[in-house]
Amino acid sequence: MQTIFAATWWFGRIGVEAAYQRWQESKESDSALRLLDAVVEGAAAVERDPQVLSVGYGGLPNRDGEVELDAAVMEGSRLSAGAVAGVRGVLPAIYLARDVMQHTPHLMLVGDGAVRFALQQGYEPQQLLTAESLRRWQEWRRQRTAPKEVSTERSPAEAHDTVGVLGWNAGHLVVACTTSGLAWKMPGRVGDSPIVGAGLYADNEAGAAVCTGVGEEIWRFALASRVVEAMRAGYSAQQACQRSVEFMLRRLPEVAAHQCAVIAIRADGEFGLAATQPERFEAFVCRDGAIERVQASSG
Ligand code: SD4
């Protein structure tokens, strides 16, 4: 029986490798739980990597220099989900999202309430800023207070990427998504990533999708849910992603100025991806351990 993992961006490779490793080493007898643990582990590996400046430890902070994490998980048999948003000092945030799903009657906890829950669950408070992310924040602040200087860096929104990990086995679908959100965001700002239907969705009857890019644009189009509903209507994963992104661009042409990307797996295991800026988007797909880099194509 084939097992598929897929994850966004260059660090998607880290995500699918860690997911597949967990899948293979797992002693969990319930295959649905085993698959969920695998995608959570894939997302957590990216959170722990300080080289990734947009997820977890080392993620770029908000405008006040604080790292605020958003994360969510969803599984497609019971449509169960758990999410956290605006969480400070907790790592991996994706574990906490899974804890919300498995150990509370709620779907999402935010801010201080989420941190209190984390402490009750035994998480140790962590410093998520690294020397590098602190240096970048200080540089951003310096440039902001010196408006005549021109920044050569890509705009914060464009420089910021989320890891979304999809898992498929025997028709069962799961998804994990975690991010530090847009760099230099307003404190308290939440994007699409922890929002069921916007940043992620999974339904075994149709498929699963996870998004990355500018959350405000992705959210207003409920992109993950839109893609899953297109698969339910009979489109392939590739067509569903493509059609949904084309709809966004037709409905609001200015979306083309932003990166909005989605990857999807249909209930039968077929994979697809699309992006408003396809030349800048890549994903990694792992089929029974064989990893392939996939680039979005235009049109
Ligand atoms: C957000 N969607 O918070 C995330 C950020 C991201 O590529 O994925 N950027 O809006």
CSV table of C-alpha atoms and ligand atoms in Angstrom, one decimal:
chain,number,residue,atom,x,y,z
A,1,MET,CA,0.0,0.0,0.0
A,2,GLN,CA,1.5,3.3,-1.1
A,3,THR,CA,2.0,6.1,1.4
A,4,ILE,CA,2.4,9.7,0.1
A,5,PHE,CA,3.7,12.8,1.8
A,6,ALA,CA,3.9,16.2,0.1
A,7,ALA,CA,5.1,19.5,1.5
A,8,THR,CA,5.6,23.1,0.4
A,9,TRP,CA,8.8,25.0,-0.5
A,10,TRP,CA,12.5,24.0,-0.4
A,11,PHE,CA,12.2,22.9,3.2
A,12,GLY,CA,9.3,20.7,2.1
A,13,ARG,CA,12.1,18.1,1.6
A,14,ILE,CA,12.9,18.3,5.3
A,15,GLY,CA,9.2,17.9,6.0
A,16,VAL,CA,8.6,14.9,3.8
A,17,GLU,CA,11.8,13.2,4.9
A,18,ALA,CA,10.9,13.6,8.6
A,19,ALA,CA,7.3,12.5,8.0
A,20,TYR,CA,8.3,9.4,6.1
A,21,GLN,CA,10.9,8.5,8.8
A,22,ARG,CA,8.3,8.8,11.5
A,23,TRP,CA,5.8,6.8,9.4
A,24,GLN,CA,8.4,3.9,9.0
A,25,GLU,CA,9.5,3.9,12.7
A,26,SER,CA,6.1,4.3,14.2
A,27,LYS,CA,4.8,1.5,16.5
A,28,GLU,CA,1.3,3.0,16.3
A,29,SER,CA,-1.2,0.3,15.3
A,30,ASP,CA,-4.0,2.8,14.3
A,31,SER,CA,-2.9,3.8,10.8
A,32,ALA,CA,-4.9,7.0,10.9
A,33,LEU,CA,-3.1,8.1,14.0
A,34,ARG,CA,0.2,6.9,12.5
A,35,LEU,CA,-0.3,9.1,9.5
A,36,LEU,CA,-1.3,12.1,11.6
A,37,ASP,CA,1.8,11.7,13.7
A,38,ALA,CA,3.9,11.5,10.6
A,39,VAL,CA,2.8,14.8,9.1
A,40,VAL,CA,3.0,16.5,12.5
A,41,GLU,CA,6.6,15.2,12.8
A,42,GLY,CA,7.4,16.5,9.3
A,43,ALA,CA,6.1,20.0,10.2
A,44,ALA,CA,7.8,19.9,13.6
A,45,ALA,CA,11.2,19.1,11.9
A,46,VAL,CA,10.9,22.3,9.9
A,47,GLU,CA,9.8,24.3,13.0
A,48,ARG,CA,13.0,23.2,14.8
A,49,ASP,CA,15.3,24.1,11.9
A,50,PRO,CA,16.8,27.6,12.6
A,51,GLN,CA,17.7,27.9,8.9
A,52,VAL,CA,14.0,28.2,8.0
A,53,LEU,CA,13.2,31.9,8.7
A,54,SER,CA,9.5,31.6,8.3
A,55,VAL,CA,8.5,28.7,10.6
A,56,GLY,CA,9.0,28.0,14.3
A,57,TYR,CA,12.4,28.5,15.9
A,58,GLY,CA,14.2,31.3,14.0
A,59,GLY,CA,11.0,32.4,12.3
A,60,LEU,CA,11.0,36.2,11.7
A,61,PRO,CA,9.1,38.1,14.4
A,62,ASN,CA,6.3,40.6,14.4
A,63,ARG,CA,7.0,44.3,14.2
A,64,ASP,CA,7.6,44.4,18.0
A,65,GLY,CA,10.3,41.7,17.7
A,66,GLU,CA,8.1,38.9,19.1
A,67,VAL,CA,7.8,35.5,17.3
A,68,GLU,CA,4.1,34.5,17.1
A,69,LEU,CA,3.3,31.1,15.7
A,70,ASP,CA,0.2,29.8,13.9
A,71,ALA,CA,-0.4,26.1,13.4
A,72,ALA,CA,-3.2,23.6,12.6
A,73,VAL,CA,-3.8,19.9,11.9
A,74,MET,CA,-6.8,18.3,10.3
A,75,GLU,CA,-7.7,14.7,9.5
A,76,GLY,CA,-10.2,13.6,6.8
A,77,SER,CA,-12.1,10.7,8.4
A,78,ARG,CA,-14.0,12.6,11.1
A,79,LEU,CA,-13.1,16.1,9.9
A,80,SER,CA,-11.3,16.6,13.3
A,81,ALA,CA,-9.0,19.6,13.6
A,82,GLY,CA,-7.0,21.5,16.1
A,83,ALA,CA,-5.4,24.9,15.8
A,84,VAL,CA,-3.4,27.5,17.7
A,85,ALA,CA,-2.8,31.1,16.7
A,86,GLY,CA,-0.6,34.0,17.9
A,87,VAL,CA,1.3,31.6,20.3
A,88,ARG,CA,4.6,32.9,21.8
A,89,GLY,CA,7.4,30.7,23.2
A,90,VAL,CA,5.9,27.3,22.4
A,91,LEU,CA,7.7,24.8,20.2
A,92,PRO,CA,6.7,22.9,18.1
A,93,ALA,CA,3.4,24.8,17.7
A,94,ILE,CA,2.2,22.0,15.5
A,95,TYR,CA,2.3,19.6,18.6
A,96,LEU,CA,0.2,22.1,20.5
A,97,ALA,CA,-2.4,22.2,17.6
A,98,ARG,CA,-2.6,18.4,17.7
A,99,ASP,CA,-3.0,18.6,21.5
A,100,VAL,CA,-6.0,21.0,21.0
A,101,MET,CA,-7.5,18.5,18.6
A,102,GLN,CA,-6.9,15.4,20.9
A,103,HIS,CA,-7.2,16.9,24.4
A,104,THR,CA,-9.8,19.7,24.3
A,105,PRO,CA,-13.4,20.0,23.1
A,106,HIS,CA,-12.4,23.0,21.0
A,107,LEU,CA,-10.9,23.6,17.6
A,108,MET,CA,-8.7,26.6,18.2
A,109,LEU,CA,-6.9,28.3,21.1
A,110,VAL,CA,-5.2,31.7,20.6
A,111,GLY,CA,-2.6,33.8,22.4
A,112,ASP,CA,-2.4,33.6,26.2
A,113,GLY,CA,-5.0,30.9,26.4
A,114,ALA,CA,-3.0,28.7,24.1
A,115,VAL,CA,0.2,29.3,26.0
A,116,ARG,CA,-1.6,28.5,29.3
A,117,PHE,CA,-2.8,25.3,27.8
A,118,ALA,CA,0.7,24.5,26.6
A,119,LEU,CA,2.1,25.0,30.1
A,120,GLN,CA,-0.5,22.7,31.5
A,121,GLN,CA,0.4,20.1,28.9
A,122,GLY,CA,4.1,20.3,30.1
A,123,TYR,CA,5.7,22.4,27.4
A,124,GLU,CA,8.7,24.4,28.5
A,125,PRO,CA,8.7,28.1,27.5
A,126,GLN,CA,11.3,28.6,24.7
A,127,GLN,CA,13.1,31.6,23.2
A,128,LEU,CA,12.2,31.4,19.5
A,129,LEU,CA,14.3,34.3,18.3
A,130,THR,CA,17.8,33.3,17.0
A,131,ALA,CA,20.7,35.7,16.6
A,132,GLU,CA,19.9,35.7,12.9
A,133,SER,CA,16.2,36.5,13.2
A,134,LEU,CA,17.0,39.2,15.8
A,135,ARG,CA,19.6,40.7,13.5
A,136,ARG,CA,17.1,40.8,10.6
A,137,TRP,CA,14.4,42.4,12.8
A,138,GLN,CA,16.9,45.1,14.0
A,139,GLU,CA,17.9,45.7,10.4
A,140,TRP,CA,14.3,46.1,9.3
A,141,ARG,CA,13.6,48.5,12.2
A,142,ARG,CA,16.6,50.5,11.3
A,143,GLN,CA,15.5,50.8,7.7
A,144,ARG,CA,12.0,51.6,8.8
A,145,THR,CA,13.2,54.6,10.9
A,146,ALA,CA,15.4,55.7,8.0
A,147,PRO,CA,13.0,56.0,5.1
A,148,LYS,CA,15.5,57.4,2.6
A,149,GLU,CA,17.4,54.1,2.6
A,150,VAL,CA,16.2,51.6,0.0
A,151,SER,CA,15.9,48.0,1.1
A,152,THR,CA,17.3,45.5,-1.3
A,153,GLU,CA,15.5,42.7,0.4
A,154,ARG,CA,12.3,41.2,-1.0
A,155,SER,CA,9.2,42.6,0.7
A,156,PRO,CA,8.5,40.9,4.0
A,157,ALA,CA,5.3,39.2,2.6
A,158,GLU,CA,7.3,37.8,-0.3
A,159,ALA,CA,10.1,36.6,1.8
A,160,HIS,CA,7.9,34.5,4.0
A,161,ASP,CA,6.9,30.9,3.6
A,162,THR,CA,4.8,28.4,5.5
A,163,VAL,CA,5.3,24.6,5.7
A,164,GLY,CA,2.2,22.6,4.8
A,165,VAL,CA,2.5,18.8,4.9
A,166,LEU,CA,-0.1,16.5,3.4
A,167,GLY,CA,-0.3,12.7,4.1
A,168,TRP,CA,-2.1,10.0,2.2
A,169,ASN,CA,-2.4,6.3,2.9
A,170,ALA,CA,-5.1,3.9,1.7
A,171,GLY,CA,-7.5,6.7,1.0
A,172,HIS,CA,-7.0,8.4,4.4
A,173,LEU,CA,-5.9,12.1,4.3
A,174,VAL,CA,-4.2,14.3,6.9
A,175,VAL,CA,-2.7,17.7,6.9
A,176,ALA,CA,-0.4,19.8,9.1
A,177,CYS,CA,0.4,23.5,8.6
A,178,THR,CA,2.7,25.7,10.7
A,179,THR,CA,4.2,29.2,10.3
A,180,SER,CA,5.5,32.3,12.0
A,181,GLY,CA,3.2,34.2,9.7
A,182,LEU,CA,4.2,37.3,7.7
A,183,ALA,CA,7.4,38.9,8.9
A,184,TRP,CA,6.9,42.2,10.7
A,185,LYS,CA,3.2,41.6,11.0
A,186,MET,CA,1.1,43.5,13.5
A,187,PRO,CA,1.1,41.8,16.9
A,188,GLY,CA,-2.0,39.6,17.0
A,189,ARG,CA,-2.3,39.3,13.3
A,190,VAL,CA,-3.4,35.8,12.2
A,191,GLY,CA,-3.2,34.6,8.6
A,192,ASP,CA,-4.7,31.7,6.7
A,193,SER,CA,-2.4,28.9,8.0
A,194,PRO,CA,-4.3,27.9,11.2
A,195,ILE,CA,-7.7,28.5,9.7
A,196,VAL,CA,-9.6,25.4,8.7
A,197,GLY,CA,-10.9,26.0,5.2
A,198,ALA,CA,-8.6,28.8,4.4
A,199,GLY,CA,-5.0,27.5,5.0
A,200,LEU,CA,-5.8,23.8,5.1
A,201,TYR,CA,-8.6,21.2,4.7
A,202,ALA,CA,-8.9,17.4,4.6
A,203,ASP,CA,-11.9,15.2,3.8
A,204,ASN,CA,-11.4,11.6,2.9
A,205,GLU,CA,-14.4,11.8,0.6
A,206,ALA,CA,-12.7,14.4,-1.6
A,207,GLY,CA,-9.1,15.2,-0.9
A,208,ALA,CA,-6.8,17.5,1.1
A,209,ALA,CA,-5.2,20.8,0.4
A,210,VAL,CA,-2.8,23.2,2.2
A,211,CYS,CA,-1.8,26.7,1.2
A,212,THR,CA,1.1,29.1,1.5
A,213,GLY,CA,1.6,32.7,0.6
A,214,VAL,CA,-0.1,35.9,1.7
A,215,GLY,CA,-2.7,34.8,4.2
A,216,GLU,CA,-5.0,37.8,3.7
A,217,GLU,CA,-5.5,36.9,0.0
A,218,ILE,CA,-5.7,33.1,0.6
A,219,TRP,CA,-8.2,33.5,3.4
A,220,ARG,CA,-10.6,35.8,1.5
A,221,PHE,CA,-10.9,33.0,-1.1
A,222,ALA,CA,-11.1,30.1,1.4
A,223,LEU,CA,-8.5,28.5,-0.9
A,224,ALA,CA,-8.0,25.1,0.7
A,225,SER,CA,-11.7,24.5,1.0
A,226,ARG,CA,-12.2,25.7,-2.6
A,227,VAL,CA,-9.6,23.2,-3.9
A,228,VAL,CA,-11.1,20.3,-1.9
A,229,GLU,CA,-14.6,21.1,-3.1
A,230,ALA,CA,-13.3,21.2,-6.7
A,231,MET,CA,-11.9,17.7,-6.2
A,232,ARG,CA,-15.3,16.6,-4.7
A,233,ALA,CA,-16.9,18.0,-7.9
A,234,GLY,CA,-14.7,15.6,-10.0
A,235,TYR,CA,-11.7,17.6,-10.9
A,236,SER,CA,-8.2,16.1,-10.6
A,237,ALA,CA,-6.0,17.6,-7.8
A,238,GLN,CA,-4.0,19.4,-10.5
A,239,GLN,CA,-7.1,20.9,-12.1
A,240,ALA,CA,-8.6,21.8,-8.8
A,241,CYS,CA,-5.5,23.8,-7.7
A,242,GLN,CA,-5.2,25.4,-11.2
A,243,ARG,CA,-8.9,26.4,-11.4
A,244,SER,CA,-9.0,27.8,-7.9
A,245,VAL,CA,-5.9,30.0,-8.5
A,246,GLU,CA,-7.3,31.1,-11.8
A,247,PHE,CA,-10.5,32.0,-10.1
A,248,MET,CA,-8.6,34.2,-7.6
A,249,LEU,CA,-6.8,35.9,-10.4
A,250,ARG,CA,-9.9,36.5,-12.4
A,251,ARG,CA,-12.0,37.7,-9.5
A,252,LEU,CA,-9.3,40.0,-8.1
A,253,PRO,CA,-6.5,40.6,-10.6
A,254,GLU,CA,-4.4,42.4,-8.0
A,255,VAL,CA,-3.8,39.1,-6.3
A,256,ALA,CA,-1.2,38.5,-9.0
A,257,ALA,CA,1.1,40.9,-7.1
A,258,HIS,CA,1.2,38.3,-4.2
A,259,GLN,CA,2.3,34.8,-3.9
A,260,CYS,CA,-0.6,32.5,-3.1
A,261,ALA,CA,0.1,28.8,-3.6
A,262,VAL,CA,-1.6,25.5,-2.9
A,263,ILE,CA,-0.8,21.8,-3.0
A,264,ALA,CA,-3.4,19.0,-2.9
A,265,ILE,CA,-3.9,15.3,-2.8
A,266,ARG,CA,-7.1,13.8,-4.1
A,267,ALA,CA,-8.8,10.9,-2.2
A,268,ASP,CA,-7.3,8.4,-4.7
A,269,GLY,CA,-3.7,9.7,-4.1
A,270,GLU,CA,-3.3,12.0,-7.2
A,271,PHE,CA,-1.2,15.1,-6.5
A,272,GLY,CA,-1.5,18.7,-7.8
A,273,LEU,CA,-0.2,22.2,-7.1
A,274,ALA,CA,-0.7,25.7,-8.4
A,275,ALA,CA,0.4,29.3,-7.5
A,276,THR,CA,-0.2,32.9,-8.5
A,277,GLN,CA,3.5,33.1,-9.1
A,278,PRO,CA,4.3,29.6,-10.3
A,279,GLU,CA,7.9,30.2,-11.2
A,280,ARG,CA,8.7,30.9,-7.6
A,281,PHE,CA,6.9,27.9,-6.1
A,282,GLU,CA,8.1,24.4,-5.5
A,283,ALA,CA,7.0,21.4,-3.4
A,284,PHE,CA,8.3,18.0,-2.5
A,285,VAL,CA,6.4,14.7,-2.9
A,286,CYS,CA,7.5,11.5,-1.2
A,287,ARG,CA,6.0,8.2,-2.5
A,288,ASP,CA,7.1,5.3,-0.3
A,289,GLY,CA,10.3,7.1,0.4
A,290,ALA,CA,11.1,8.2,-3.2
A,291,ILE,CA,11.3,12.0,-3.1
A,292,GLU,CA,10.5,14.2,-6.1
A,293,ARG,CA,10.8,18.0,-6.4
A,294,VAL,CA,7.8,19.4,-8.2
A,295,GLN,CA,7.6,22.9,-9.7
A,296,ALA,CA,4.4,24.8,-10.3
A,297,SER,CA,3.8,25.5,-14.0
A,298,SER,CA,2.1,28.5,-15.5
A,299,GLY,CA,-1.2,27.7,-17.2
B,1,SD4,C1,0.5,33.7,6.5
B,1,SD4,N1,0.3,32.0,4.8
B,1,SD4,O1,0.6,33.9,7.7
B,1,SD4,C2,1.1,32.5,5.8
B,1,SD4,C3,2.5,33.0,5.4
B,1,SD4,C4,3.0,32.2,4.2
B,1,SD4,O2,4.3,32.2,2.3
B,1,SD4,O3,2.7,31.1,3.9
B,1,SD4,N2,3.9,32.8,3.4
B,1,SD4,O4,-0.1,34.5,5.8
